[in-house]
Amino acid sequence: MYAIKTAIAEPLDPRWDFTAQKTMYGGKRIAVGDGVYLFASENAGGAGLVACGVVTAAEAMPRAADVERQTPRVSLKVERSALAKRRLGRAELKPFAQWNDGQPQTELNFKLYRQATDKIVGLTAETAAFLSGFF
């Protein structure tokens, strides 16, 4: 399972296209058929967790030849499976800052909110199970 934090203009849309998204923490391995939790970036006026879905297309973006150090990027198409029933965003995850405590909330805070950048991240099975309780 994966999570993406990015600007989501229409959280109620049944499908989304995400172009050249940064990847971190194993996010570059996302592929067609993978499940993904969608977080509407609060930096872009979003509300955190809004939906979950399935990847229907994934394409790794080629690296630029003239850039020495760059983050891998992926373009995705995602079809919505469900809308979140409860809020989960930066405010709810901020108290979970003991980086090695093993809690799913801490993993989400670390991977999604420690840096402000939008990104696709890989999730542990425990964190994916925790997020499934929001649907």
Short mmCIF file of C-alpha atoms in Angstrom, two decimals:
data_model
loop_
_atom_site.label_atom_id
_atom_site.label_comp_id
_atom_site.label_asym_id
_atom_site.label_seq_id
_atom_site.Cartn_x
_atom_site.Cartn_y
_atom_site.Cartn_z
CA MET A 1 0.00 0.00 0.00
CA TYR A 2 0.97 3.58 -0.65
CA ALA A 3 -0.07 7.10 0.26
CA ILE A 4 0.08 10.24 -1.82
CA LYS A 5 -0.01 13.73 -0.39
CA THR A 6 -0.65 16.32 -3.07
CA ALA A 7 -3.06 19.04 -4.17
CA ILE A 8 -6.44 17.44 -4.89
CA ALA A 9 -8.73 20.08 -6.36
CA GLU A 10 -11.86 17.89 -6.39
CA PRO A 11 -11.77 15.26 -3.61
CA LEU A 12 -15.15 13.88 -4.71
CA ASP A 13 -13.99 13.05 -8.25
CA PRO A 14 -14.09 9.33 -9.10
CA ARG A 15 -10.65 9.49 -10.79
CA TRP A 16 -7.50 11.56 -10.57
CA ASP A 17 -4.40 12.07 -12.69
CA PHE A 18 -1.21 12.96 -10.85
CA THR A 19 1.70 14.07 -13.03
CA ALA A 20 5.39 13.78 -12.13
CA GLN A 21 4.89 13.30 -8.39
CA LYS A 22 7.97 13.05 -6.15
CA THR A 23 8.54 9.69 -4.50
CA MET A 24 10.12 8.87 -1.14
CA TYR A 25 10.29 5.91 1.25
CA GLY A 26 9.71 3.29 -1.45
CA GLY A 27 7.08 5.28 -3.33
CA LYS A 28 8.87 4.81 -6.65
CA ARG A 29 7.77 1.14 -6.67
CA ILE A 30 4.07 1.99 -6.97
CA ALA A 31 2.42 0.06 -9.82
CA VAL A 32 -0.90 -0.67 -11.50
CA GLY A 33 -3.24 -2.49 -9.13
CA ASP A 34 -1.68 -1.08 -5.94
CA GLY A 35 -3.88 0.49 -3.32
CA VAL A 36 -3.28 4.12 -2.41
CA TYR A 37 -4.55 6.46 0.29
CA LEU A 38 -5.02 10.04 -0.90
CA PHE A 39 -4.16 12.98 1.35
CA ALA A 40 -5.21 16.41 0.09
CA SER A 41 -2.24 18.61 0.98
CA GLU A 42 -3.03 21.17 3.65
CA ASN A 43 -0.39 23.42 2.03
CA ALA A 44 -2.75 23.62 -0.96
CA GLY A 45 -5.92 24.10 1.13
CA GLY A 46 -6.75 20.40 1.49
CA ALA A 47 -8.02 18.54 4.54
CA GLY A 48 -5.67 15.55 4.84
CA LEU A 49 -7.01 12.05 4.19
CA VAL A 50 -9.87 12.26 1.68
CA ALA A 51 -10.10 8.93 -0.15
CA CYS A 52 -8.56 5.62 -1.04
CA GLY A 53 -8.25 4.13 -4.47
CA VAL A 54 -6.49 1.81 -6.87
CA VAL A 55 -3.72 2.74 -9.29
CA THR A 56 -4.94 2.23 -12.86
CA ALA A 57 -1.79 3.58 -14.58
CA ALA A 58 1.73 4.28 -13.36
CA GLU A 59 4.70 5.56 -15.32
CA ALA A 60 8.15 6.39 -13.98
CA MET A 61 9.36 9.70 -15.33
CA PRO A 62 12.80 9.68 -16.99
CA ARG A 63 15.55 11.43 -15.12
CA ALA A 64 16.92 14.65 -16.56
CA ALA A 65 20.43 14.10 -17.93
CA ASP A 66 21.74 17.46 -16.73
CA VAL A 67 20.66 17.10 -13.07
CA GLU A 68 23.08 15.24 -10.81
CA ARG A 69 20.82 14.60 -7.82
CA GLN A 70 17.08 14.28 -8.31
CA THR A 71 14.15 12.59 -6.64
CA PRO A 72 12.47 9.87 -8.71
CA ARG A 73 9.07 10.95 -10.04
CA VAL A 74 6.03 8.95 -11.11
CA SER A 75 2.85 9.87 -12.97
CA LEU A 76 -0.31 8.05 -11.81
CA LYS A 77 -3.94 7.56 -12.59
CA VAL A 78 -6.05 6.58 -9.59
CA GLU A 79 -9.65 5.39 -9.42
CA ARG A 80 -11.45 6.13 -6.16
CA SER A 81 -12.64 3.18 -4.05
CA ALA A 82 -14.03 5.03 -1.03
CA LEU A 83 -14.24 8.42 0.64
CA ALA A 84 -12.82 8.95 4.14
CA LYS A 85 -15.44 8.99 6.89
CA ARG A 86 -13.23 10.64 9.53
CA ARG A 87 -10.63 13.39 9.48
CA LEU A 88 -6.92 12.57 9.56
CA GLY A 89 -4.45 15.29 8.72
CA ARG A 90 -1.49 17.24 10.01
CA ALA A 91 -3.26 18.41 13.19
CA GLU A 92 -4.26 14.87 14.21
CA LEU A 93 -0.80 13.43 13.44
CA LYS A 94 1.36 16.23 14.90
CA PRO A 95 1.46 14.79 18.46
CA PHE A 96 3.05 11.58 17.11
CA ALA A 97 6.67 12.74 16.90
CA GLN A 98 8.61 10.00 18.71
CA TRP A 99 10.03 8.73 15.41
CA ASN A 100 10.89 5.21 16.61
CA ASP A 101 7.75 4.34 18.59
CA GLY A 102 6.34 2.02 15.89
CA GLN A 103 2.87 3.57 15.81
CA PRO A 104 1.11 3.98 12.45
CA GLN A 105 0.32 7.61 13.22
CA THR A 106 4.02 8.29 13.75
CA GLU A 107 4.90 6.66 10.41
CA LEU A 108 2.36 8.89 8.66
CA ASN A 109 3.55 12.04 10.44
CA PHE A 110 7.17 11.23 9.59
CA LYS A 111 6.64 10.30 5.94
CA LEU A 112 3.99 12.87 4.99
CA TYR A 113 4.47 15.89 7.24
CA ARG A 114 8.09 16.04 8.47
CA GLN A 115 8.87 17.68 5.13
CA ALA A 116 6.28 19.94 3.52
CA THR A 117 6.76 18.55 0.01
CA ASP A 118 4.04 16.60 -1.74
CA LYS A 119 5.03 13.00 -2.40
CA ILE A 120 4.14 9.35 -2.87
CA VAL A 121 5.32 7.08 -0.03
CA GLY A 122 5.28 3.37 0.68
CA LEU A 123 3.43 2.23 3.83
CA THR A 124 3.90 -0.67 6.21
CA ALA A 125 1.11 -3.24 6.52
CA GLU A 126 0.31 -1.96 10.02
CA THR A 127 -0.14 1.61 8.81
CA ALA A 128 -2.27 0.48 5.87
CA ALA A 129 -4.48 -1.48 8.29
CA PHE A 130 -4.77 1.60 10.53
CA LEU A 131 -5.82 3.77 7.57
CA SER A 132 -8.43 1.23 6.42
CA GLY A 133 -10.36 2.06 9.61
CA PHE A 134 -11.10 5.52 8.21
CA PHE A 135 -13.34 4.11 5.42
#
